[in-house]
Structures are given as structure tokens and as C-alpha cells.
Amino acid sequence: MNFKKLLLLALTAGLFFTSCSDDDDAIINLPLGDYENGVLILNQGNFGGGNSSISYLSDDFGVFQNNAFAVVNPTVTLGDTGQDIGFYQDKAFVVLNLSNSIQVINRYTLEHITTFSTGLNNPRYIAFANGKGYVTNWGDGGNEEDDYIAVLNLTNYTISTTIPVTEGPERIIEKNGNLYVAHQGGFGYGETVSVISSASNTVTAAIPVGDVPNSLFIENNTLYVLAGGKPSWTNDETIGTLTKINLTNNTVISTFDFEDAEHPSNLVEESGQLYYTIDSAVYKASLTATSLPSTPLFSTTAQGVYGVYSFAVENNKIYVGDAVDYNSNGKVYVYSLTGDLLQQETVGVIPAGFYFND
Amino acid sequence: MTMTWKFLFCGVALLLFQLVLGQNDSMVQLNEVVVSDAKLQKFSNAQQIRVLNDSVLQKNRGSFTNLLLFNSPIYFKENGAGMVSSPSFRGTTAQQTAVIWNGININSQLNGQTDFNTINAADFNSIGIRSGGGSVLYGSGAVGGSIHLTNLLAFNAKTKHQLRANYGSFNSLGLNYGLEGGSEKWAYQASSSRNSSDNDYEYIGRKQKNENGNFYNQSLNFSSGYKINENNFLKFYSHWFDSERYFSGTITVLSKNKYQDFNSRNMLEWVNFNNRLTTKVKLAYLTESYRYFENKDADFYTFGKVKTFLGRYETSYKITEKKEILAVFEVSRNDGEGSDILPKKRTIGSGSIIWKHQLTDKFDYELGVRNEISDRYESPLLFSAGTRLNVTDFYTIKLNASKNYRIPTYNDLYWQGSGNPDLKPEHAIQAEIGQEFNYQNTKLSFIGFYSKLRDMLRWIPNSSGLWQPQNTDKVTIYGLEAVLENKLNFGNHHFALNASYAYTISKRDDLEKQLIYVPIHKANGSVSYSYQKLTAYFQTLLNGEVFTSSDNFYRLDSYNYSNIGADYDFGKTTTYRLGFQVLNLENTNYQNVASRPMPGRHFQVYLTLNL
């Protein structure tokens, strides 16, 4: 994703990042009051446009609402470039990258609780361990030395400490009091997963993985890391890899190589199966498979999806977010596990993630 | 190797042209004022040209964007007050408006456009707005139209000093000192400007200020002419511009960016009048550079810079009183580098020939053709054809059609990881019909225009998320401009009225939706009244709604705001003018770019001293 490197072009020429705020056409509904038993869809909005939004789709598809946060909180603007949502107890933490802030809201009513920004610089993803929040931060994009994990006090919403890490910390997950941070690389190209102990708030290990690790999960004490490989335009293209790591001793169990020029992303797990995407195609394999599938489970090209932007598998359904042209409203498609289209909705600009609120 | 041959061919053609045309003898009348860009008037009969005079320039100080907003149909997208300002002229993109400095194109080689907040209007004594295609004469980017910044030099002029100052809300300060004079042999002009502002206005209705929006810019300008003899003139132009802007944040983003520009332009020109033949040779050296600080408090920055050498040869020959031919040959070499672009050189050579013929007292026409060769891309053959018909003494019809283009920029071609070296120029075929009614002191014109843009560049992501420019879009534009200029005098009471309205449809053919940030309606008007030494004026602007997403789902509301002001001339022989203005009189809460509120009501005092 070279999107962020083009920020300067946006500022000086306004070439392609466009934005919107005064949305006269938005259908303003009454608050639903209960956003449980469904998925919150975080729409990133336009970079610089201040129009991040949350859409809600109930599990049974019976209820769908765009701009849910704005409907509940008409006087609060969610922010700019929504990156991630983390759930902790009855709260949801919405990480806003360009706003350098986190909105704390009630996860079931979406009522705004507080906003904080001090101590965040280019925040990306959030996880929770030991009663604390852990937020990956790139620092200044052009600076390789200032990346860190911000440790968030969940009582008074302040950053209690920071943990310096190598460049480009992106996705972060928790297991048994440890945090696993994929160094996708920020403006560069990472190749490690950092292990952080929430007891000491220090980096205890750096596990080598493939180039540009973009997604990860843990199952049966095994960490699965999908690395996309360096893209061709770097003039140093590398292959994508899937790495399995034993969390008892943080050693690599096995590595699966993708074909040349394949750059997979969006690794998730559901019911003993792993799923990922390559461009517009969805792939599936057993956690215990000894090789990668050669053919996709299905393709989303019938829906006109041009590169799956966001992805999730939950309750035997596959959720695909399509950023369309990155300035128009995005689309969300829900498929059965065999690829039959069950539901589609038009959501906000650039659907960036699915957060199941069950 | 074929490139070399093509350049050689250009050179030979040029020599032949001079041999053939250099043989006629008869006197050509010389004016006291040597107009730098004579072809702007001479070879643009079939198009709309408006030259902004000094009284207009005095009323919109500091911001070139505001000057044009209130005095032309051009729409501007300003990324926050004082920040990067991109024009859309007749529904086109920012790269499709050419800015011409003393006859040469100065659009950025890096991003293809001119940021109108990096130009101080006070540095030029003539500003012209030429609507419609002009690539045959002015090259890349003259698609929607062109803006002409000119330093006119006068020989035998008295020495004049002028000091202009303005100060207003948000600690905004503008200073300009100008000097001009001349003798029989010499003409010179020099000016220096500085503008600065804290730019920390309140966002109306929010407990927020425009933070990190402060800026300054300063420029130095020097032009001089030397008369070698009755037939030969040497001219030198020099312009230096330097600015530092903190890029302001938005409603939801606290910015910490900083951006610096530094541009220099130097040009030496030799003009030779040899009876019916006029020859001009221009040699120019232009530099542009920027530094972008993502974090203003850190030392780290990214940069880009381009040096351009340009040689231009123009020769015009009056075959008879009614027939004239102009040939222009130009070679430019760009040398660009930057932290995000690959270091590249490129060479572009072009030749244009324009024919003008006054068939009868009432009817003339012009034909032009341009071919360009470059070592980086293939350029289309361009043409222009226009005619002017004076039907009666108060009614004129102007018709023209042309093919115009804009070349891909350094950023488009060479941005690391994203640039696409296989890009072709964008090109457009366009036509317009203008009708002008002149009655006493009233001029009313209606212009209908139509254009088809092809191979339009757009940055789009591919399936693996890589953003790259592609020659992808087809756009159809049509619209109407209406312009009214009127002067009324009742004894000592003088009224001047200017109004324009533009209706613009600019649609991508595949979507059938209006392009983003192109208003369908834009209107502006101004009325001024003067009585003896007092002048009062009112300007108003109506900006129609714009779409901010290509599906036209998101939009920004239309807005209207006005400026009102008055000034008074003190002193008997020399003039001391003192004035006061209220800007955004209605305190309109508007956004020109989404999430970036613009200033509410604010004030300015200004002073002009002529010595």
C-alpha cells in the first residue's frame, strides 16, 4: 500500500484524494439504541476529509444503518481516516490515524464517552492486555527511528508509557498477556513480528517472518503470519509467505511460499480454517494443511470488486469490503462459505474493517 | 537517434524560414511601450481576453486567488485560506490552466499546475486572462485557458516610486515597493513584495481556530529593457519567489506540516524589428523547488526540484497590411530530482506556425498548427482555427476551435513506486462561439464552449493497492459564460459594473457524473462608484455546490459572500490613497474544500503612496 506516501501529492495538487463532510444526502435515522448482534463496519473516509463513519449491519441482515456514530452523536465528529476499532469490556476504541486520536464509545449504544489524542502519532491498530490498551504508532512517517507502542491507561484514558519498536508497527494481537506486533513497515518494508510482554512493557523477542507482514492470528498456541512480499514497483519484488510460529519458544514451525507475483493479504481464522485473499479472490485452507491451495474458494469479480480492501469471516459468513474508487461510497458484500452472495450494502467511503459486536 | 534528426530538422526549418522572410523592407511604427507578449492580443482575436487594470488589482490585494475569483469565471479550490490553490477553468483540472510569465509557460514541471497562492499580483503591471484553448501558442496546460503575468516596460518614462501596504485581521500584512523609470535608451522596473499572516481565524460556529495555517511569502522582481537602436532591443526579466507555509489542519486533524517553495525565473530577450519582420529570441532559466516537512519541528523533509533551460524563437512577418504569419520554435530541457522522484532529464522541442488574415474590415481569421517532439512521450499534432466577424459596429461574433494538451508531469512519470513512465499527454478538442455586444460603455458577451478531453490522467489503485496515474478518463465539458462590463458617468459620478456567470457541465463519460470540485454555477459581480477622490466598491461571489466524490453522493453546499470597501485619495500632486475593506461581509460560514472552513468576516486597511 503506497497510499500514504502520496499524501504530499494530495496536499499540493489535490489530485485524487477527495473528501466530503457536508453530507446533505445522508439519511438521518433515529439511533438504533442497540448495536449488538451485528457488525460495526468502520469506514475510513477520505484522507484529510474528516469523514470517517461507522455502518452497522445486524447478523440477520434485518437492520442496516450508515453513519451510525453521527446519528447517535450528532454533535461529535468521529474524525479523519478511521483505522481500527478495538473492543474492551463494554467500550469500543476507534483509532483515527490522521486525526491522531482515539474515540472511546459505548460499543452497544455507540454513545460517545471521550476523545483523547495526547501521546499518539500516526496511530494504527489497538489491542488489550493486562487491563491496558496497546496502540501501534508509526510516529512521523519519514522517520524510521520514532515508531512505538503507546500503552493506554483504560481508567483515565492517558498514555502511561511508550515502548519503542522497529519501523512500521501495524496489526497487533494479544495472547496470554503477550502482544504480537506485525511490522508491516510503515513507509518502508518490515520483516519481523515483535513480542511484547504486558507485564514488563518491553520487547522480549523479534521473530523473523516474510517481507511486509500484513495480517496474523493465533490458534492452538501457534501464531500464523501472512506476509505479502515486496510489491513489484519496489524493483525488489519478493514472494508472499505464510509463517507458522510455535509460541512456546517463538520459533518458526514452517513457512509456505506463494507463487511469484502473488501478494496475499487479509489472513483470518474461523472454525479451524484459515482464509486470505489475493487481489479479488478468496482462498481457504485447513489450519493443518501441508500446502497452500492452488485455486481460490471463489472470486469477487462478479461483484466488480477490484482488490479486496477489507475482509472477515464470522458465523459461517464471509464479509468483503470494497473501496470502489476510494472517494465514492464503498460496498460491503456478504457471502456464504461457498461464495454465494447473501447480502450487499452501500456503506461509507473506504470500508476498512469489520468488528463483530456479539 | 531519430530524436537528434528531428531536432536538426527543426533547426533547418527555422533557418529557411528566416531566409525566406528576411527580405522585405518597409518601416514599422514603434510604440513607446514595448509589449512583452504582443501575440496575446495580436493572435487571439477569436478568443476572450480580459486584462485586469490597476484599479482592479488594487482592490484584491495579497491573494492572487481572490483577485481572480472576483474578476473572472475561474473557480478555485483552495486547500484552506492561503494554502495550495488550484484553478478549474471552464471545467478543466488544475493542470489544464497555463500560467504564462512574460510569454513563457511557468507551470510546475513537478505537478503540472501553478499554485495561485505562490504568485504576488503586485509584481506585474499587466494580468491577462485568456479563455479557451491556447496550446498552439502557449504549450502544455493551455486547455481551459491561460493567465498572463506581464511586466510591460516603458521607455522615456518618468521615475516613479510606489509603496503599497495593507494590514488586517489575523495579523495579515502585505507590503510592496515598486520602482520604474526609463530614458531614451533604458527602461527599468523593480519591485519587492512581502505578505504574511498568522491566518488563525475562528471556524464559525465551532470552538476551533485555523491552527498551523501561518505563512509568509516574499518576492523580488526586476525587468529592464535596453534600446540598442531603433530596430534592436534587449530585455531582461528576473523574478524570485520564496515562501513558507504551515499547512493548516482541518476540522478533525491537527496539522504539523510545513511547506517551503522557492522559484526563480530569469529571461533574456532580444527583439529585432526589421521592417515587416519582427524576431524575438528568448533564453530563460527557471528553477522550482519545494521542501515538505511532515513534522515542522523535525529536521526531516522531502523535496523536489527542477531546473529548466528554455530557448524560444519567434518571428512574425507582415506579408501585407492584412496578412501576417508567426512562427514559434521552442526547445526546453528539464532536469528534475527529488526525494520521491527518480532523477530524470527530458527535452521537448516544438514548432508552431500561425497565420492571420484580415479578409475584410469586418472579417478576419487565424489558423495555427503546432507539433512537438520529446524524448519521453509522443505528442499529438495540435491546431487552432478562429475567426472574428464584426457584424455591425456593436455586434461581434467569434468562433474558434482547437486541439490542446497537457503533458504528464515529473510526479506522474517518475514518482518512486507509483510513477508511470508510459503516460501520454492528455488532449482535448474544443470549440467555442462567442457573441459580443458593445454599446457605448457597455459590453456584454456570451460564450458557449464545448470540449472533449481524452487520455485524462487519474491516479487509481490497481488490484494490489498500488496507486498509479493512468490515461484513463474521457471527459465531456460544455457550458456558457456571460460577461457584462458597464461604465456609467453622471457628471462627476462614475459607476463601473462588472459581472460574470459561468455554467459548466464537466462529466466523465463512463460515470455520467460531474467532475469533483467543478461547480455547475459560479457568478461574481462588482460595482464601484467614484466621486472625485472617493471610491467605494462592492464585490460579491456565488459559488455553486460542488461534488466531492466521483459518485456525486457527497457535496459541499453553495455559498455566497461579499466584500465591501472604500478609499480616498489624499494629496494634490502625488497621491496618497487610504482605504478600508470588509471581507466576507455576511460572515458566511463556508467550505471551499471539505473539512476546511474559510474565514468569516474580516477587515483590512490599505495605503498606497505614489512618489
PDB file of N, CA and C in Angstrom, chain B residues 41-105:
ATOM      1  N   GLN B  41      -2.469  39.693 -27.648  1.00  0.00           N
ATOM      2  CA  GLN B  41      -3.533  40.470 -28.260  1.00  0.00           C
ATOM      3  C   GLN B  41      -3.644  40.154 -29.750  1.00  0.00           C
ATOM      4  N   LYS B  42      -2.496  40.048 -30.386  1.00  0.00           N
ATOM      5  CA  LYS B  42      -2.463  40.005 -31.840  1.00  0.00           C
ATOM      6  C   LYS B  42      -3.036  38.721 -32.417  1.00  0.00           C
ATOM      7  N   PHE B  43      -2.722  37.619 -31.786  1.00  0.00           N
ATOM      8  CA  PHE B  43      -3.134  36.339 -32.366  1.00  0.00           C
ATOM      9  C   PHE B  43      -4.232  35.672 -31.548  1.00  0.00           C
ATOM     10  N   SER B  44      -5.041  36.484 -30.894  1.00  0.00           N
ATOM     11  CA  SER B  44      -6.124  35.925 -30.091  1.00  0.00           C
ATOM     12  C   SER B  44      -7.425  36.657 -30.363  1.00  0.00           C
ATOM     13  N   ASN B  45      -7.593  37.130 -31.575  1.00  0.00           N
ATOM     14  CA  ASN B  45      -8.798  37.878 -31.909  1.00  0.00           C
ATOM     15  C   ASN B  45     -10.073  37.083 -31.711  1.00  0.00           C
ATOM     16  N   ALA B  46      -9.958  35.758 -31.906  1.00  0.00           N
ATOM     17  CA  ALA B  46     -11.166  34.943 -31.875  1.00  0.00           C
ATOM     18  C   ALA B  46     -11.475  34.453 -30.473  1.00  0.00           C
ATOM     19  N   GLN B  47     -10.708  34.949 -29.493  1.00  0.00           N
ATOM     20  CA  GLN B  47     -10.943  34.455 -28.140  1.00  0.00           C
ATOM     21  C   GLN B  47     -11.227  35.583 -27.165  1.00  0.00           C
ATOM     22  N   GLN B  48     -11.665  35.195 -25.984  1.00  0.00           N
ATOM     23  CA  GLN B  48     -11.986  36.181 -24.964  1.00  0.00           C
ATOM     24  C   GLN B  48     -10.735  36.470 -24.152  1.00  0.00           C
ATOM     25  N   ILE B  49     -10.408  37.745 -24.083  1.00  0.00           N
ATOM     26  CA  ILE B  49      -9.265  38.145 -23.273  1.00  0.00           C
ATOM     27  C   ILE B  49      -9.696  39.275 -22.367  1.00  0.00           C
ATOM     28  N   ARG B  50      -9.353  39.148 -21.109  1.00  0.00           N
ATOM     29  CA  ARG B  50      -9.630  40.268 -20.217  1.00  0.00           C
ATOM     30  C   ARG B  50      -8.327  40.652 -19.541  1.00  0.00           C
ATOM     31  N   VAL B  51      -7.979  41.906 -19.644  1.00  0.00           N
ATOM     32  CA  VAL B  51      -6.782  42.385 -18.970  1.00  0.00           C
ATOM     33  C   VAL B  51      -7.229  43.163 -17.738  1.00  0.00           C
ATOM     34  N   LEU B  52      -6.710  42.736 -16.601  1.00  0.00           N
ATOM     35  CA  LEU B  52      -7.104  43.408 -15.356  1.00  0.00           C
ATOM     36  C   LEU B  52      -6.271  44.662 -15.197  1.00  0.00           C
ATOM     37  N   ASN B  53      -6.933  45.779 -15.019  1.00  0.00           N
ATOM     38  CA  ASN B  53      -6.178  47.021 -14.892  1.00  0.00           C
ATOM     39  C   ASN B  53      -5.848  47.295 -13.430  1.00  0.00           C
ATOM     40  N   ASP B  54      -5.105  48.353 -13.261  1.00  0.00           N
ATOM     41  CA  ASP B  54      -4.566  48.650 -11.947  1.00  0.00           C
ATOM     42  C   ASP B  54      -5.651  48.871 -10.896  1.00  0.00           C
ATOM     43  N   SER B  55      -6.766  49.486 -11.292  1.00  0.00           N
ATOM     44  CA  SER B  55      -7.791  49.774 -10.281  1.00  0.00           C
ATOM     45  C   SER B  55      -8.416  48.472  -9.764  1.00  0.00           C
ATOM     46  N   VAL B  56      -8.469  47.473 -10.626  1.00  0.00           N
ATOM     47  CA  VAL B  56      -8.952  46.167 -10.171  1.00  0.00           C
ATOM     48  C   VAL B  56      -7.907  45.507  -9.259  1.00  0.00           C
ATOM     49  N   LEU B  57      -6.654  45.613  -9.686  1.00  0.00           N
ATOM     50  CA  LEU B  57      -5.586  44.971  -8.906  1.00  0.00           C
ATOM     51  C   LEU B  57      -5.499  45.556  -7.501  1.00  0.00           C
ATOM     52  N   GLN B  58      -5.834  46.838  -7.381  1.00  0.00           N
ATOM     53  CA  GLN B  58      -5.744  47.492  -6.063  1.00  0.00           C
ATOM     54  C   GLN B  58      -6.772  46.950  -5.074  1.00  0.00           C
ATOM     55  N   LYS B  59      -7.855  46.429  -5.605  1.00  0.00           N
ATOM     56  CA  LYS B  59      -8.952  46.054  -4.710  1.00  0.00           C
ATOM     57  C   LYS B  59      -8.822  44.652  -4.133  1.00  0.00           C
ATOM     58  N   ASN B  60      -8.025  43.804  -4.743  1.00  0.00           N
ATOM     59  CA  ASN B  60      -7.846  42.461  -4.198  1.00  0.00           C
ATOM     60  C   ASN B  60      -6.373  42.243  -3.952  1.00  0.00           C
ATOM     61  N   ARG B  61      -5.942  42.668  -2.802  1.00  0.00           N
ATOM     62  CA  ARG B  61      -4.517  42.623  -2.520  1.00  0.00           C
ATOM     63  C   ARG B  61      -4.133  41.322  -1.839  1.00  0.00           C
ATOM     64  N   GLY B  62      -2.867  41.028  -1.944  1.00  0.00           N
ATOM     65  CA  GLY B  62      -2.363  39.884  -1.196  1.00  0.00           C
ATOM     66  C   GLY B  62      -2.617  38.576  -1.901  1.00  0.00           C
ATOM     67  N   SER B  63      -3.870  38.265  -2.123  1.00  0.00           N
ATOM     68  CA  SER B  63      -4.176  36.944  -2.647  1.00  0.00           C
ATOM     69  C   SER B  63      -4.520  36.993  -4.128  1.00  0.00           C
ATOM     70  N   PHE B  64      -3.696  36.363  -4.928  1.00  0.00           N
ATOM     71  CA  PHE B  64      -3.960  36.279  -6.363  1.00  0.00           C
ATOM     72  C   PHE B  64      -5.222  35.451  -6.614  1.00  0.00           C
ATOM     73  N   THR B  65      -5.419  34.436  -5.756  1.00  0.00           N
ATOM     74  CA  THR B  65      -6.623  33.614  -5.867  1.00  0.00           C
ATOM     75  C   THR B  65      -7.873  34.481  -5.774  1.00  0.00           C
ATOM     76  N   ASN B  66      -7.925  35.354  -4.754  1.00  0.00           N
ATOM     77  CA  ASN B  66      -9.106  36.191  -4.581  1.00  0.00           C
ATOM     78  C   ASN B  66      -9.292  37.165  -5.735  1.00  0.00           C
ATOM     79  N   LEU B  67      -8.182  37.679  -6.242  1.00  0.00           N
ATOM     80  CA  LEU B  67      -8.266  38.595  -7.379  1.00  0.00           C
ATOM     81  C   LEU B  67      -9.000  37.938  -8.541  1.00  0.00           C
ATOM     82  N   LEU B  68      -8.616  36.698  -8.855  1.00  0.00           N
ATOM     83  CA  LEU B  68      -9.225  36.023  -9.996  1.00  0.00           C
ATOM     84  C   LEU B  68     -10.625  35.515  -9.678  1.00  0.00           C
ATOM     85  N   LEU B  69     -10.842  35.130  -8.428  1.00  0.00           N
ATOM     86  CA  LEU B  69     -12.178  34.668  -8.031  1.00  0.00           C
ATOM     87  C   LEU B  69     -13.222  35.739  -8.303  1.00  0.00           C
ATOM     88  N   PHE B  70     -12.867  36.986  -7.978  1.00  0.00           N
ATOM     89  CA  PHE B  70     -13.839  38.062  -8.102  1.00  0.00           C
ATOM     90  C   PHE B  70     -13.826  38.731  -9.461  1.00  0.00           C
ATOM     91  N   ASN B  71     -12.874  38.383 -10.317  1.00  0.00           N
ATOM     92  CA  ASN B  71     -12.763  39.080 -11.586  1.00  0.00           C
ATOM     93  C   ASN B  71     -12.696  38.172 -12.797  1.00  0.00           C
ATOM     94  N   SER B  72     -13.037  36.915 -12.624  1.00  0.00           N
ATOM     95  CA  SER B  72     -13.036  36.014 -13.780  1.00  0.00           C
ATOM     96  C   SER B  72     -14.000  34.884 -13.487  1.00  0.00           C
ATOM     97  N   PRO B  73     -14.341  34.107 -14.495  1.00  0.00           N
ATOM     98  CA  PRO B  73     -15.221  32.959 -14.232  1.00  0.00           C
ATOM     99  C   PRO B  73     -14.479  31.753 -13.648  1.00  0.00           C
ATOM    100  N   ILE B  74     -13.192  31.890 -13.380  1.00  0.00           N
ATOM    101  CA  ILE B  74     -12.409  30.735 -12.926  1.00  0.00           C
ATOM    102  C   ILE B  74     -12.783  30.368 -11.491  1.00  0.00           C
ATOM    103  N   TYR B  75     -12.912  29.077 -11.265  1.00  0.00           N
ATOM    104  CA  TYR B  75     -13.177  28.552  -9.916  1.00  0.00           C
ATOM    105  C   TYR B  75     -11.859  28.115  -9.298  1.00  0.00           C
ATOM    106  N   PHE B  76     -11.721  28.339  -8.007  1.00  0.00           N
ATOM    107  CA  PHE B  76     -10.514  27.885  -7.316  1.00  0.00           C
ATOM    108  C   PHE B  76     -10.846  26.937  -6.188  1.00  0.00           C
ATOM    109  N   LYS B  77     -10.023  25.935  -6.067  1.00  0.00           N
ATOM    110  CA  LYS B  77     -10.093  25.004  -4.950  1.00  0.00           C
ATOM    111  C   LYS B  77      -8.895  25.345  -4.078  1.00  0.00           C
ATOM    112  N   GLU B  78      -9.191  25.894  -2.913  1.00  0.00           N
ATOM    113  CA  GLU B  78      -8.121  26.373  -2.046  1.00  0.00           C
ATOM    114  C   GLU B  78      -8.096  25.478  -0.814  1.00  0.00           C
ATOM    115  N   ASN B  79      -6.977  24.848  -0.589  1.00  0.00           N
ATOM    116  CA  ASN B  79      -6.851  23.843   0.467  1.00  0.00           C
ATOM    117  C   ASN B  79      -6.733  24.515   1.830  1.00  0.00           C
ATOM    118  N   GLY B  80      -7.688  25.388   2.140  1.00  0.00           N
ATOM    119  CA  GLY B  80      -7.596  26.253   3.313  1.00  0.00           C
ATOM    120  C   GLY B  80      -7.069  27.607   2.880  1.00  0.00           C
ATOM    121  N   ALA B  81      -7.495  28.669   3.559  1.00  0.00           N
ATOM    122  CA  ALA B  81      -7.112  30.020   3.155  1.00  0.00           C
ATOM    123  C   ALA B  81      -5.596  30.162   3.087  1.00  0.00           C
ATOM    124  N   GLY B  82      -5.091  30.630   1.969  1.00  0.00           N
ATOM    125  CA  GLY B  82      -3.663  30.864   1.802  1.00  0.00           C
ATOM    126  C   GLY B  82      -2.859  29.625   1.443  1.00  0.00           C
ATOM    127  N   MET B  83      -3.499  28.472   1.483  1.00  0.00           N
ATOM    128  CA  MET B  83      -2.787  27.212   1.206  1.00  0.00           C
ATOM    129  C   MET B  83      -2.812  26.954  -0.307  1.00  0.00           C
ATOM    130  N   VAL B  84      -2.501  25.741  -0.704  1.00  0.00           N
ATOM    131  CA  VAL B  84      -2.389  25.456  -2.135  1.00  0.00           C
ATOM    132  C   VAL B  84      -3.705  25.756  -2.858  1.00  0.00           C
ATOM    133  N   SER B  85      -3.607  26.514  -3.914  1.00  0.00           N
ATOM    134  CA  SER B  85      -4.789  26.976  -4.621  1.00  0.00           C
ATOM    135  C   SER B  85      -4.745  26.503  -6.070  1.00  0.00           C
ATOM    136  N   SER B  86      -5.746  25.703  -6.445  1.00  0.00           N
ATOM    137  CA  SER B  86      -5.763  25.082  -7.770  1.00  0.00           C
ATOM    138  C   SER B  86      -6.947  25.591  -8.577  1.00  0.00           C
ATOM    139  N   PRO B  87      -6.702  26.069  -9.782  1.00  0.00           N
ATOM    140  CA  PRO B  87      -7.808  26.590 -10.588  1.00  0.00           C
ATOM    141  C   PRO B  87      -8.556  25.503 -11.333  1.00  0.00           C
ATOM    142  N   SER B  88      -9.817  25.780 -11.625  1.00  0.00           N
ATOM    143  CA  SER B  88     -10.525  24.995 -12.631  1.00  0.00           C
ATOM    144  C   SER B  88     -11.145  25.998 -13.585  1.00  0.00           C
ATOM    145  N   PHE B  89     -10.623  26.013 -14.785  1.00  0.00           N
ATOM    146  CA  PHE B  89     -11.016  26.988 -15.794  1.00  0.00           C
ATOM    147  C   PHE B  89     -11.896  26.248 -16.800  1.00  0.00           C
ATOM    148  N   ARG B  90     -13.125  26.665 -16.927  1.00  0.00           N
ATOM    149  CA  ARG B  90     -14.062  26.009 -17.833  1.00  0.00           C
ATOM    150  C   ARG B  90     -14.145  24.505 -17.597  1.00  0.00           C
ATOM    151  N   GLY B  91     -14.234  24.115 -16.356  1.00  0.00           N
ATOM    152  CA  GLY B  91     -14.485  22.713 -16.043  1.00  0.00           C
ATOM    153  C   GLY B  91     -13.294  21.792 -16.161  1.00  0.00           C
ATOM    154  N   THR B  92     -12.106  22.362 -16.357  1.00  0.00           N
ATOM    155  CA  THR B  92     -10.924  21.513 -16.515  1.00  0.00           C
ATOM    156  C   THR B  92     -10.210  21.355 -15.175  1.00  0.00           C
ATOM    157  N   THR B  93      -9.103  20.623 -15.207  1.00  0.00           N
ATOM    158  CA  THR B  93      -8.356  20.378 -13.977  1.00  0.00           C
ATOM    159  C   THR B  93      -7.292  21.462 -13.785  1.00  0.00           C
ATOM    160  N   ALA B  94      -6.674  21.420 -12.602  1.00  0.00           N
ATOM    161  CA  ALA B  94      -5.667  22.439 -12.263  1.00  0.00           C
ATOM    162  C   ALA B  94      -4.498  22.428 -13.235  1.00  0.00           C
ATOM    163  N   GLN B  95      -4.200  21.263 -13.793  1.00  0.00           N
ATOM    164  CA  GLN B  95      -3.071  21.172 -14.719  1.00  0.00           C
ATOM    165  C   GLN B  95      -3.444  21.707 -16.097  1.00  0.00           C
ATOM    166  N   GLN B  96      -4.707  22.025 -16.280  1.00  0.00           N
ATOM    167  CA  GLN B  96      -5.171  22.456 -17.603  1.00  0.00           C
ATOM    168  C   GLN B  96      -5.408  23.956 -17.676  1.00  0.00           C
ATOM    169  N   THR B  97      -4.789  24.682 -16.751  1.00  0.00           N
ATOM    170  CA  THR B  97      -4.726  26.132 -16.855  1.00  0.00           C
ATOM    171  C   THR B  97      -3.243  26.480 -16.911  1.00  0.00           C
ATOM    172  N   ALA B  98      -2.836  27.188 -17.955  1.00  0.00           N
ATOM    173  CA  ALA B  98      -1.414  27.523 -18.089  1.00  0.00           C
ATOM    174  C   ALA B  98      -1.176  28.914 -17.531  1.00  0.00           C
ATOM    175  N   VAL B  99      -0.060  29.062 -16.829  1.00  0.00           N
ATOM    176  CA  VAL B  99       0.334  30.394 -16.384  1.00  0.00           C
ATOM    177  C   VAL B  99       1.545  30.815 -17.198  1.00  0.00           C
ATOM    178  N   ILE B 100       1.429  31.986 -17.808  1.00  0.00           N
ATOM    179  CA  ILE B 100       2.434  32.465 -18.762  1.00  0.00           C
ATOM    180  C   ILE B 100       3.097  33.704 -18.184  1.00  0.00           C
ATOM    181  N   TRP B 101       4.390  33.590 -17.936  1.00  0.00           N
ATOM    182  CA  TRP B 101       5.152  34.715 -17.384  1.00  0.00           C
ATOM    183  C   TRP B 101       5.941  35.357 -18.517  1.00  0.00           C
ATOM    184  N   ASN B 102       5.610  36.590 -18.832  1.00  0.00           N
ATOM    185  CA  ASN B 102       6.290  37.323 -19.908  1.00  0.00           C
ATOM    186  C   ASN B 102       6.463  36.465 -21.165  1.00  0.00           C
ATOM    187  N   GLY B 103       5.433  35.717 -21.469  1.00  0.00           N
ATOM    188  CA  GLY B 103       5.426  34.979 -22.727  1.00  0.00           C
ATOM    189  C   GLY B 103       5.840  33.530 -22.660  1.00  0.00           C
ATOM    190  N   ILE B 104       6.319  33.080 -21.490  1.00  0.00           N
ATOM    191  CA  ILE B 104       6.676  31.659 -21.417  1.00  0.00           C
ATOM    192  C   ILE B 104       5.902  30.956 -20.302  1.00  0.00           C
ATOM    193  N   ASN B 105       5.684  29.675 -20.529  1.00  0.00           N
ATOM    194  CA  ASN B 105       4.867  28.848 -19.638  1.00  0.00           C
ATOM    195  C   ASN B 105       5.655  28.495 -18.379  1.00  0.00           C
TER     196      ASN B 105
END
